[in-house]
Amino acid sequence: MTDLYRDVVPAGGVLLDLMSSWVSHLPKDRTYERIIGHGLNAAELAANPRLTEHFVQDLNAAPHLPLDTACADAALMCASIQYLQRPIDVLSDVARVLRRGAPVVISFSNRYFPTKAVAIWGALDAAGRANLVERYLQIAGFARTQVRAVIPDHGFGDPLTAVIGWTEAA
């Protein structure tokens, strides 16, 4: 993830790390103006040394982000999209807070908590999950999308996939 973030996330910008925890996987050799963390666990967010600020909010109960319009240069969501009950509502609001041309990077592996994930997630294979996330982004208003195999599936270990969406270019 760190290498992908180095390639896609603009250095020096304002980042929104959604559904974050104690680690953000951002490159240690890059600095950012602000990194706003969001999650469900205040203690985990407070333990993340990369976050300059954070807030706790259940996006399933309240999908609207308490952030200004066009305030962020990139958004990240690592290993969490499968737990959103209203992903299009959340991603539509992510599009609102991103500046023009800004990316959102949504990553996931084949590991998840079946009792917490939305039902469709368990019914799909890896390609189907990537297509689903790409469709979420398209419906939420992202102008362009791309699927990347961060760690390809070689039959061993955990494959890692990222779906990137970009807001409309300036």
Short mmCIF file of N, CA and C in Angstrom, two decimals:
data_model
loop_
_atom_site.label_atom_id
_atom_site.label_comp_id
_atom_site.label_asym_id
_atom_site.label_seq_id
_atom_site.Cartn_x
_atom_site.Cartn_y
_atom_site.Cartn_z
N MET A 1 0.82 -1.19 0.00
CA MET A 1 0.00 0.00 0.00
C MET A 1 0.86 1.25 0.00
N THR A 2 1.96 1.19 0.72
CA THR A 2 2.82 2.37 0.82
C THR A 2 3.30 2.81 -0.55
N ASP A 3 3.72 1.86 -1.38
CA ASP A 3 4.19 2.21 -2.73
C ASP A 3 3.07 2.80 -3.58
N LEU A 4 1.88 2.24 -3.47
CA LEU A 4 0.75 2.78 -4.22
C LEU A 4 0.43 4.20 -3.75
N TYR A 5 0.41 4.42 -2.44
CA TYR A 5 0.16 5.76 -1.94
C TYR A 5 1.23 6.73 -2.42
N ARG A 6 2.48 6.28 -2.48
CA ARG A 6 3.57 7.14 -2.97
C ARG A 6 3.30 7.55 -4.43
N ASP A 7 2.74 6.64 -5.22
CA ASP A 7 2.46 6.91 -6.63
C ASP A 7 1.23 7.79 -6.86
N VAL A 8 0.22 7.65 -6.01
CA VAL A 8 -1.08 8.25 -6.29
C VAL A 8 -1.40 9.47 -5.43
N VAL A 9 -0.98 9.45 -4.18
CA VAL A 9 -1.36 10.50 -3.24
C VAL A 9 -0.37 11.67 -3.33
N PRO A 10 -0.86 12.87 -3.55
CA PRO A 10 0.05 14.01 -3.70
C PRO A 10 0.73 14.39 -2.37
N ALA A 11 2.06 14.50 -2.42
CA ALA A 11 2.82 14.94 -1.26
C ALA A 11 2.45 16.38 -0.93
N GLY A 12 2.48 16.70 0.35
CA GLY A 12 2.23 18.07 0.78
C GLY A 12 0.78 18.45 0.90
N GLY A 13 -0.12 17.56 0.52
CA GLY A 13 -1.54 17.90 0.51
C GLY A 13 -2.26 17.57 1.80
N VAL A 14 -3.56 17.78 1.76
CA VAL A 14 -4.45 17.44 2.86
C VAL A 14 -5.07 16.08 2.53
N LEU A 15 -4.91 15.12 3.44
CA LEU A 15 -5.42 13.77 3.22
C LEU A 15 -6.53 13.44 4.19
N LEU A 16 -7.46 12.63 3.73
CA LEU A 16 -8.52 12.10 4.57
C LEU A 16 -8.34 10.59 4.62
N ASP A 17 -8.02 10.07 5.80
CA ASP A 17 -7.82 8.64 6.01
C ASP A 17 -9.07 8.07 6.66
N LEU A 18 -9.96 7.52 5.83
CA LEU A 18 -11.25 7.02 6.28
C LEU A 18 -11.15 5.62 6.86
N MET A 19 -11.92 5.38 7.90
CA MET A 19 -11.99 4.07 8.56
C MET A 19 -10.57 3.64 8.95
N SER A 20 -9.85 4.58 9.47
CA SER A 20 -8.45 4.40 9.84
C SER A 20 -8.32 3.69 11.18
N SER A 21 -7.07 3.45 11.56
CA SER A 21 -6.78 2.84 12.85
C SER A 21 -5.43 3.37 13.33
N TRP A 22 -4.63 2.53 13.93
CA TRP A 22 -3.35 2.97 14.49
C TRP A 22 -2.25 3.10 13.45
N VAL A 23 -2.49 2.70 12.19
CA VAL A 23 -1.50 2.80 11.13
C VAL A 23 -2.17 3.28 9.85
N SER A 24 -1.45 4.08 9.06
CA SER A 24 -2.02 4.63 7.82
C SER A 24 -1.33 4.15 6.54
N HIS A 25 -0.21 3.47 6.63
CA HIS A 25 0.51 2.94 5.47
C HIS A 25 1.05 4.01 4.52
N LEU A 26 1.13 5.24 4.98
CA LEU A 26 1.66 6.32 4.14
C LEU A 26 3.18 6.26 4.13
N PRO A 27 3.79 6.70 3.03
CA PRO A 27 5.26 6.69 2.95
C PRO A 27 5.88 7.57 4.05
N LYS A 28 6.85 7.01 4.74
CA LYS A 28 7.52 7.75 5.81
C LYS A 28 8.36 8.92 5.28
N ASP A 29 8.74 8.83 4.01
CA ASP A 29 9.58 9.88 3.42
C ASP A 29 8.77 11.02 2.82
N ARG A 30 7.46 11.02 3.00
CA ARG A 30 6.59 12.08 2.48
C ARG A 30 5.95 12.84 3.63
N THR A 31 5.82 14.13 3.45
CA THR A 31 5.10 14.94 4.43
C THR A 31 3.82 15.46 3.78
N TYR A 32 2.87 15.77 4.63
CA TYR A 32 1.57 16.24 4.18
C TYR A 32 1.17 17.43 5.05
N GLU A 33 0.39 18.32 4.47
CA GLU A 33 -0.06 19.49 5.22
C GLU A 33 -0.89 19.08 6.44
N ARG A 34 -1.86 18.19 6.19
CA ARG A 34 -2.72 17.66 7.25
C ARG A 34 -3.12 16.25 6.87
N ILE A 35 -3.29 15.41 7.88
CA ILE A 35 -3.86 14.08 7.66
C ILE A 35 -5.00 13.94 8.66
N ILE A 36 -6.20 13.94 8.12
CA ILE A 36 -7.41 13.86 8.93
C ILE A 36 -7.83 12.39 8.99
N GLY A 37 -7.82 11.84 10.18
CA GLY A 37 -8.22 10.45 10.36
C GLY A 37 -9.66 10.33 10.79
N HIS A 38 -10.31 9.31 10.30
CA HIS A 38 -11.68 8.99 10.69
C HIS A 38 -11.71 7.53 11.09
N GLY A 39 -12.49 7.20 12.10
CA GLY A 39 -12.65 5.82 12.49
C GLY A 39 -13.72 5.66 13.54
N LEU A 40 -13.78 4.45 14.10
CA LEU A 40 -14.75 4.14 15.15
C LEU A 40 -14.10 4.04 16.53
N ASN A 41 -12.76 3.99 16.56
CA ASN A 41 -12.06 3.77 17.82
C ASN A 41 -11.12 4.94 18.10
N ALA A 42 -11.51 5.78 19.04
CA ALA A 42 -10.73 6.98 19.35
C ALA A 42 -9.32 6.64 19.83
N ALA A 43 -9.17 5.57 20.59
CA ALA A 43 -7.85 5.19 21.10
C ALA A 43 -6.91 4.78 19.96
N GLU A 44 -7.42 4.01 19.00
CA GLU A 44 -6.60 3.63 17.84
C GLU A 44 -6.21 4.85 17.02
N LEU A 45 -7.15 5.75 16.79
CA LEU A 45 -6.85 6.96 16.03
C LEU A 45 -5.81 7.81 16.75
N ALA A 46 -5.91 7.92 18.05
CA ALA A 46 -4.95 8.70 18.83
C ALA A 46 -3.56 8.08 18.79
N ALA A 47 -3.48 6.77 18.60
CA ALA A 47 -2.19 6.07 18.54
C ALA A 47 -1.53 6.14 17.18
N ASN A 48 -2.22 6.67 16.17
CA ASN A 48 -1.67 6.76 14.82
C ASN A 48 -0.81 8.02 14.72
N PRO A 49 0.52 7.85 14.60
CA PRO A 49 1.40 9.03 14.61
C PRO A 49 1.31 9.89 13.36
N ARG A 50 0.72 9.39 12.29
CA ARG A 50 0.62 10.16 11.05
C ARG A 50 -0.54 11.14 11.06
N LEU A 51 -1.55 10.88 11.87
CA LEU A 51 -2.74 11.73 11.87
C LEU A 51 -2.45 13.04 12.59
N THR A 52 -2.82 14.16 11.96
CA THR A 52 -2.68 15.45 12.62
C THR A 52 -3.96 15.81 13.37
N GLU A 53 -5.05 15.15 13.02
CA GLU A 53 -6.34 15.33 13.69
C GLU A 53 -7.20 14.13 13.36
N HIS A 54 -8.24 13.92 14.15
CA HIS A 54 -9.12 12.79 13.86
C HIS A 54 -10.51 13.03 14.44
N PHE A 55 -11.47 12.25 13.92
CA PHE A 55 -12.82 12.28 14.45
C PHE A 55 -13.41 10.88 14.40
N VAL A 56 -14.32 10.62 15.33
CA VAL A 56 -14.99 9.33 15.43
C VAL A 56 -16.41 9.51 14.91
N GLN A 57 -16.80 8.61 14.00
CA GLN A 57 -18.15 8.67 13.44
C GLN A 57 -18.49 7.34 12.82
N ASP A 58 -19.70 6.85 13.05
CA ASP A 58 -20.20 5.64 12.42
C ASP A 58 -20.81 6.02 11.08
N LEU A 59 -20.12 5.72 10.00
CA LEU A 59 -20.58 6.10 8.66
C LEU A 59 -21.82 5.33 8.24
N ASN A 60 -22.10 4.20 8.86
CA ASN A 60 -23.33 3.48 8.55
C ASN A 60 -24.55 4.21 9.12
N ALA A 61 -24.36 4.89 10.23
CA ALA A 61 -25.45 5.66 10.84
C ALA A 61 -25.53 7.08 10.28
N ALA A 62 -24.37 7.64 9.94
CA ALA A 62 -24.30 9.04 9.48
C ALA A 62 -23.26 9.15 8.38
N PRO A 63 -23.65 9.00 7.11
CA PRO A 63 -22.67 8.98 6.01
C PRO A 63 -22.12 10.34 5.60
N HIS A 64 -22.66 11.42 6.15
CA HIS A 64 -22.18 12.76 5.80
C HIS A 64 -20.96 13.09 6.64
N LEU A 65 -19.87 13.48 5.99
CA LEU A 65 -18.61 13.81 6.68
C LEU A 65 -18.65 15.25 7.20
N PRO A 66 -18.17 15.47 8.42
CA PRO A 66 -18.19 16.82 9.00
C PRO A 66 -16.99 17.65 8.51
N LEU A 67 -16.87 17.75 7.20
CA LEU A 67 -15.74 18.44 6.57
C LEU A 67 -16.26 19.40 5.50
N ASP A 68 -15.48 20.43 5.25
CA ASP A 68 -15.85 21.41 4.23
C ASP A 68 -15.77 20.80 2.83
N THR A 69 -16.51 21.35 1.92
CA THR A 69 -16.47 20.96 0.52
C THR A 69 -15.11 21.33 -0.06
N ALA A 70 -14.57 20.44 -0.89
CA ALA A 70 -13.29 20.65 -1.59
C ALA A 70 -12.15 21.02 -0.64
N CYS A 71 -12.03 20.26 0.46
CA CYS A 71 -10.98 20.56 1.44
C CYS A 71 -9.83 19.57 1.42
N ALA A 72 -9.92 18.48 0.66
CA ALA A 72 -8.89 17.43 0.71
C ALA A 72 -8.33 17.14 -0.68
N ASP A 73 -7.05 16.76 -0.68
CA ASP A 73 -6.34 16.44 -1.93
C ASP A 73 -6.35 14.96 -2.25
N ALA A 74 -6.74 14.12 -1.29
CA ALA A 74 -6.85 12.68 -1.51
C ALA A 74 -7.59 12.07 -0.33
N ALA A 75 -8.22 10.92 -0.59
CA ALA A 75 -8.87 10.15 0.47
C ALA A 75 -8.41 8.71 0.36
N LEU A 76 -8.29 8.06 1.51
CA LEU A 76 -7.83 6.68 1.59
C LEU A 76 -8.85 5.87 2.37
N MET A 77 -9.04 4.61 1.97
CA MET A 77 -9.89 3.69 2.72
C MET A 77 -9.28 2.31 2.57
N CYS A 78 -8.63 1.84 3.61
CA CYS A 78 -7.90 0.57 3.56
C CYS A 78 -8.66 -0.52 4.31
N ALA A 79 -9.01 -1.58 3.60
CA ALA A 79 -9.61 -2.78 4.17
C ALA A 79 -10.89 -2.50 4.95
N SER A 80 -11.76 -1.66 4.38
CA SER A 80 -12.97 -1.30 5.11
C SER A 80 -14.23 -1.15 4.26
N ILE A 81 -14.11 -1.01 2.97
CA ILE A 81 -15.27 -0.73 2.12
C ILE A 81 -16.36 -1.78 2.29
N GLN A 82 -15.98 -3.02 2.58
CA GLN A 82 -16.94 -4.12 2.70
C GLN A 82 -17.87 -4.00 3.91
N TYR A 83 -17.56 -3.07 4.81
CA TYR A 83 -18.38 -2.90 6.01
C TYR A 83 -19.36 -1.74 5.90
N LEU A 84 -19.31 -1.01 4.81
CA LEU A 84 -20.23 0.12 4.64
C LEU A 84 -21.58 -0.37 4.13
N GLN A 85 -22.64 0.00 4.84
CA GLN A 85 -23.99 -0.39 4.45
C GLN A 85 -24.57 0.56 3.40
N ARG A 86 -24.02 1.78 3.34
CA ARG A 86 -24.47 2.77 2.35
C ARG A 86 -23.23 3.34 1.64
N PRO A 87 -22.50 2.49 0.92
CA PRO A 87 -21.23 2.94 0.35
C PRO A 87 -21.37 4.08 -0.66
N ILE A 88 -22.43 4.10 -1.41
CA ILE A 88 -22.59 5.16 -2.42
C ILE A 88 -22.84 6.50 -1.72
N ASP A 89 -23.61 6.51 -0.64
CA ASP A 89 -23.81 7.74 0.12
C ASP A 89 -22.49 8.25 0.68
N VAL A 90 -21.72 7.35 1.26
CA VAL A 90 -20.42 7.74 1.83
C VAL A 90 -19.49 8.24 0.74
N LEU A 91 -19.38 7.50 -0.36
CA LEU A 91 -18.46 7.89 -1.43
C LEU A 91 -18.91 9.16 -2.14
N SER A 92 -20.21 9.40 -2.22
CA SER A 92 -20.69 10.67 -2.78
C SER A 92 -20.22 11.83 -1.92
N ASP A 93 -20.22 11.63 -0.60
CA ASP A 93 -19.76 12.69 0.28
C ASP A 93 -18.24 12.82 0.23
N VAL A 94 -17.54 11.71 0.03
CA VAL A 94 -16.08 11.77 -0.16
C VAL A 94 -15.79 12.61 -1.41
N ALA A 95 -16.54 12.39 -2.48
CA ALA A 95 -16.36 13.19 -3.70
C ALA A 95 -16.57 14.67 -3.41
N ARG A 96 -17.52 14.98 -2.54
CA ARG A 96 -17.80 16.37 -2.17
C ARG A 96 -16.60 17.02 -1.47
N VAL A 97 -15.96 16.29 -0.57
CA VAL A 97 -14.86 16.89 0.20
C VAL A 97 -13.53 16.90 -0.56
N LEU A 98 -13.44 16.14 -1.64
CA LEU A 98 -12.21 16.13 -2.44
C LEU A 98 -12.17 17.32 -3.40
N ARG A 99 -10.98 17.82 -3.62
CA ARG A 99 -10.78 18.88 -4.63
C ARG A 99 -10.86 18.26 -6.01
N ARG A 100 -11.04 19.10 -7.02
CA ARG A 100 -11.14 18.62 -8.41
C ARG A 100 -9.86 17.87 -8.80
N GLY A 101 -10.04 16.72 -9.42
CA GLY A 101 -8.92 15.91 -9.87
C GLY A 101 -8.29 15.05 -8.79
N ALA A 102 -8.83 15.08 -7.58
CA ALA A 102 -8.25 14.35 -6.45
C ALA A 102 -8.66 12.88 -6.46
N PRO A 103 -7.76 11.99 -5.97
CA PRO A 103 -8.07 10.56 -5.94
C PRO A 103 -8.63 10.10 -4.60
N VAL A 104 -9.41 9.03 -4.66
CA VAL A 104 -9.72 8.23 -3.49
C VAL A 104 -9.14 6.85 -3.79
N VAL A 105 -8.44 6.27 -2.83
CA VAL A 105 -7.82 4.96 -2.99
C VAL A 105 -8.51 4.01 -2.01
N ILE A 106 -9.22 3.04 -2.55
CA ILE A 106 -9.94 2.05 -1.75
C ILE A 106 -9.26 0.70 -1.95
N SER A 107 -8.74 0.14 -0.87
CA SER A 107 -8.03 -1.13 -0.98
C SER A 107 -8.69 -2.21 -0.13
N PHE A 108 -8.50 -3.46 -0.56
CA PHE A 108 -9.08 -4.59 0.17
C PHE A 108 -8.33 -5.87 -0.21
N SER A 109 -8.40 -6.84 0.68
CA SER A 109 -7.79 -8.15 0.41
C SER A 109 -8.90 -9.19 0.43
N ASN A 110 -8.50 -10.45 0.47
CA ASN A 110 -9.50 -11.52 0.54
C ASN A 110 -9.91 -11.81 1.99
N ARG A 111 -9.33 -11.08 2.94
CA ARG A 111 -9.69 -11.26 4.35
C ARG A 111 -10.74 -10.22 4.76
N TYR A 112 -11.71 -10.67 5.51
CA TYR A 112 -12.74 -9.78 6.03
C TYR A 112 -13.51 -10.54 7.10
N PHE A 113 -14.30 -9.83 7.88
CA PHE A 113 -15.15 -10.44 8.89
C PHE A 113 -16.52 -10.69 8.28
N PRO A 114 -16.84 -11.95 7.96
CA PRO A 114 -18.11 -12.24 7.28
C PRO A 114 -19.34 -11.77 8.05
N THR A 115 -19.28 -11.77 9.36
CA THR A 115 -20.45 -11.36 10.15
C THR A 115 -20.64 -9.85 10.14
N LYS A 116 -19.63 -9.08 9.72
CA LYS A 116 -19.72 -7.63 9.70
C LYS A 116 -19.86 -7.05 8.29
N ALA A 117 -19.42 -7.80 7.28
CA ALA A 117 -19.44 -7.32 5.90
C ALA A 117 -20.86 -7.39 5.33
N VAL A 118 -21.12 -6.54 4.34
CA VAL A 118 -22.41 -6.60 3.64
C VAL A 118 -22.49 -7.93 2.89
N ALA A 119 -23.69 -8.45 2.73
CA ALA A 119 -23.90 -9.80 2.19
C ALA A 119 -23.29 -9.99 0.81
N ILE A 120 -23.39 -8.99 -0.05
CA ILE A 120 -22.89 -9.15 -1.42
C ILE A 120 -21.38 -9.41 -1.44
N TRP A 121 -20.66 -8.88 -0.46
CA TRP A 121 -19.20 -9.03 -0.44
C TRP A 121 -18.81 -10.51 -0.40
N GLY A 122 -19.49 -11.27 0.43
CA GLY A 122 -19.18 -12.70 0.55
C GLY A 122 -19.61 -13.51 -0.65
N ALA A 123 -20.53 -12.99 -1.43
CA ALA A 123 -21.04 -13.71 -2.60
C ALA A 123 -20.16 -13.52 -3.83
N LEU A 124 -19.22 -12.57 -3.77
CA LEU A 124 -18.39 -12.25 -4.94
C LEU A 124 -16.97 -12.78 -4.79
N ASP A 125 -16.33 -13.03 -5.94
CA ASP A 125 -14.90 -13.35 -5.94
C ASP A 125 -14.12 -12.04 -6.01
N ALA A 126 -12.80 -12.13 -6.07
CA ALA A 126 -11.95 -10.93 -6.06
C ALA A 126 -12.28 -9.98 -7.20
N ALA A 127 -12.45 -10.51 -8.40
CA ALA A 127 -12.77 -9.66 -9.56
C ALA A 127 -14.14 -9.02 -9.38
N GLY A 128 -15.09 -9.76 -8.87
CA GLY A 128 -16.42 -9.22 -8.63
C GLY A 128 -16.40 -8.11 -7.59
N ARG A 129 -15.57 -8.27 -6.56
CA ARG A 129 -15.45 -7.22 -5.55
C ARG A 129 -14.84 -5.95 -6.13
N ALA A 130 -13.83 -6.11 -6.96
CA ALA A 130 -13.21 -4.94 -7.60
C ALA A 130 -14.23 -4.24 -8.50
N ASN A 131 -15.00 -5.02 -9.26
CA ASN A 131 -16.04 -4.43 -10.12
C ASN A 131 -17.10 -3.72 -9.29
N LEU A 132 -17.46 -4.29 -8.15
CA LEU A 132 -18.46 -3.68 -7.28
C LEU A 132 -17.97 -2.33 -6.75
N VAL A 133 -16.73 -2.28 -6.27
CA VAL A 133 -16.18 -1.02 -5.75
C VAL A 133 -16.06 0.01 -6.86
N GLU A 134 -15.64 -0.44 -8.03
CA GLU A 134 -15.55 0.47 -9.17
C GLU A 134 -16.93 1.04 -9.51
N ARG A 135 -17.95 0.20 -9.44
CA ARG A 135 -19.32 0.67 -9.72
C ARG A 135 -19.79 1.65 -8.64
N TYR A 136 -19.48 1.36 -7.38
CA TYR A 136 -19.81 2.31 -6.31
C TYR A 136 -19.25 3.69 -6.65
N LEU A 137 -17.98 3.72 -7.05
CA LEU A 137 -17.33 5.00 -7.35
C LEU A 137 -18.00 5.70 -8.53
N GLN A 138 -18.32 4.96 -9.54
CA GLN A 138 -18.97 5.54 -10.72
C GLN A 138 -20.32 6.14 -10.36
N ILE A 139 -21.12 5.41 -9.60
CA ILE A 139 -22.44 5.91 -9.20
C ILE A 139 -22.29 7.12 -8.28
N ALA A 140 -21.25 7.13 -7.45
CA ALA A 140 -21.02 8.23 -6.51
C ALA A 140 -20.50 9.49 -7.21
N GLY A 141 -20.22 9.39 -8.51
CA GLY A 141 -19.84 10.58 -9.26
C GLY A 141 -18.37 10.74 -9.58
N PHE A 142 -17.56 9.73 -9.33
CA PHE A 142 -16.15 9.84 -9.69
C PHE A 142 -16.03 9.71 -11.21
N ALA A 143 -15.25 10.61 -11.80
CA ALA A 143 -15.17 10.74 -13.26
C ALA A 143 -14.39 9.61 -13.92
N ARG A 144 -13.43 9.07 -13.19
CA ARG A 144 -12.54 8.05 -13.77
C ARG A 144 -12.17 7.07 -12.69
N THR A 145 -12.04 5.79 -13.05
CA THR A 145 -11.67 4.75 -12.08
C THR A 145 -10.60 3.84 -12.67
N GLN A 146 -9.90 3.17 -11.77
CA GLN A 146 -8.88 2.22 -12.19
C GLN A 146 -8.75 1.15 -11.11
N VAL A 147 -8.61 -0.11 -11.53
CA VAL A 147 -8.38 -1.22 -10.62
C VAL A 147 -6.91 -1.60 -10.72
N ARG A 148 -6.26 -1.76 -9.56
CA ARG A 148 -4.85 -2.17 -9.54
C ARG A 148 -4.67 -3.35 -8.61
N ALA A 149 -3.92 -4.34 -9.07
CA ALA A 149 -3.52 -5.45 -8.20
C ALA A 149 -2.26 -5.00 -7.47
N VAL A 150 -2.41 -4.62 -6.21
CA VAL A 150 -1.27 -4.16 -5.42
C VAL A 150 -0.36 -5.34 -5.11
N ILE A 151 -0.96 -6.43 -4.67
CA ILE A 151 -0.26 -7.72 -4.50
C ILE A 151 -1.08 -8.72 -5.29
N PRO A 152 -0.57 -9.17 -6.43
CA PRO A 152 -1.34 -10.10 -7.27
C PRO A 152 -1.63 -11.42 -6.56
N ASP A 153 -2.69 -12.08 -7.00
CA ASP A 153 -3.07 -13.38 -6.45
C ASP A 153 -2.24 -14.46 -7.15
N HIS A 154 -1.28 -15.00 -6.40
CA HIS A 154 -0.43 -16.07 -6.93
C HIS A 154 -0.80 -17.42 -6.31
N GLY A 155 -1.93 -17.45 -5.60
CA GLY A 155 -2.35 -18.70 -4.99
C GLY A 155 -1.81 -18.90 -3.58
N PHE A 156 -0.99 -17.97 -3.10
CA PHE A 156 -0.49 -18.05 -1.73
C PHE A 156 -0.45 -16.63 -1.16
N GLY A 157 -0.58 -16.51 0.13
CA GLY A 157 -0.60 -15.19 0.74
C GLY A 157 -1.92 -14.49 0.48
N ASP A 158 -1.96 -13.22 0.83
CA ASP A 158 -3.17 -12.43 0.67
C ASP A 158 -3.02 -11.47 -0.49
N PRO A 159 -3.81 -11.67 -1.56
CA PRO A 159 -3.79 -10.68 -2.63
C PRO A 159 -4.38 -9.37 -2.12
N LEU A 160 -3.91 -8.27 -2.65
CA LEU A 160 -4.38 -6.95 -2.24
C LEU A 160 -4.75 -6.17 -3.50
N THR A 161 -5.96 -5.68 -3.53
CA THR A 161 -6.48 -4.94 -4.68
C THR A 161 -6.81 -3.52 -4.26
N ALA A 162 -6.58 -2.58 -5.15
CA ALA A 162 -6.98 -1.20 -4.92
C ALA A 162 -7.83 -0.74 -6.09
N VAL A 163 -8.88 -0.01 -5.77
CA VAL A 163 -9.69 0.65 -6.78
C VAL A 163 -9.55 2.14 -6.51
N ILE A 164 -9.13 2.86 -7.53
CA ILE A 164 -8.88 4.29 -7.40
C ILE A 164 -9.93 5.02 -8.23
N GLY A 165 -10.48 6.05 -7.63
CA GLY A 165 -11.42 6.91 -8.34
C GLY A 165 -10.90 8.34 -8.28
N TRP A 166 -11.08 9.08 -9.36
CA TRP A 166 -10.66 10.49 -9.40
C TRP A 166 -11.89 11.35 -9.64
N THR A 167 -11.93 12.45 -8.91
CA THR A 167 -12.98 13.42 -9.16
C THR A 167 -12.71 14.08 -10.51
N GLU A 168 -13.69 14.79 -10.99
CA GLU A 168 -13.55 15.46 -12.27
C GLU A 168 -12.34 16.40 -12.26
N ALA A 169 -11.55 16.36 -13.31
CA ALA A 169 -10.35 17.19 -13.39
C ALA A 169 -10.71 18.67 -13.50
N ALA A 170 -9.80 19.50 -13.03
CA ALA A 170 -10.02 20.94 -13.07
C ALA A 170 -9.98 21.48 -14.48
#
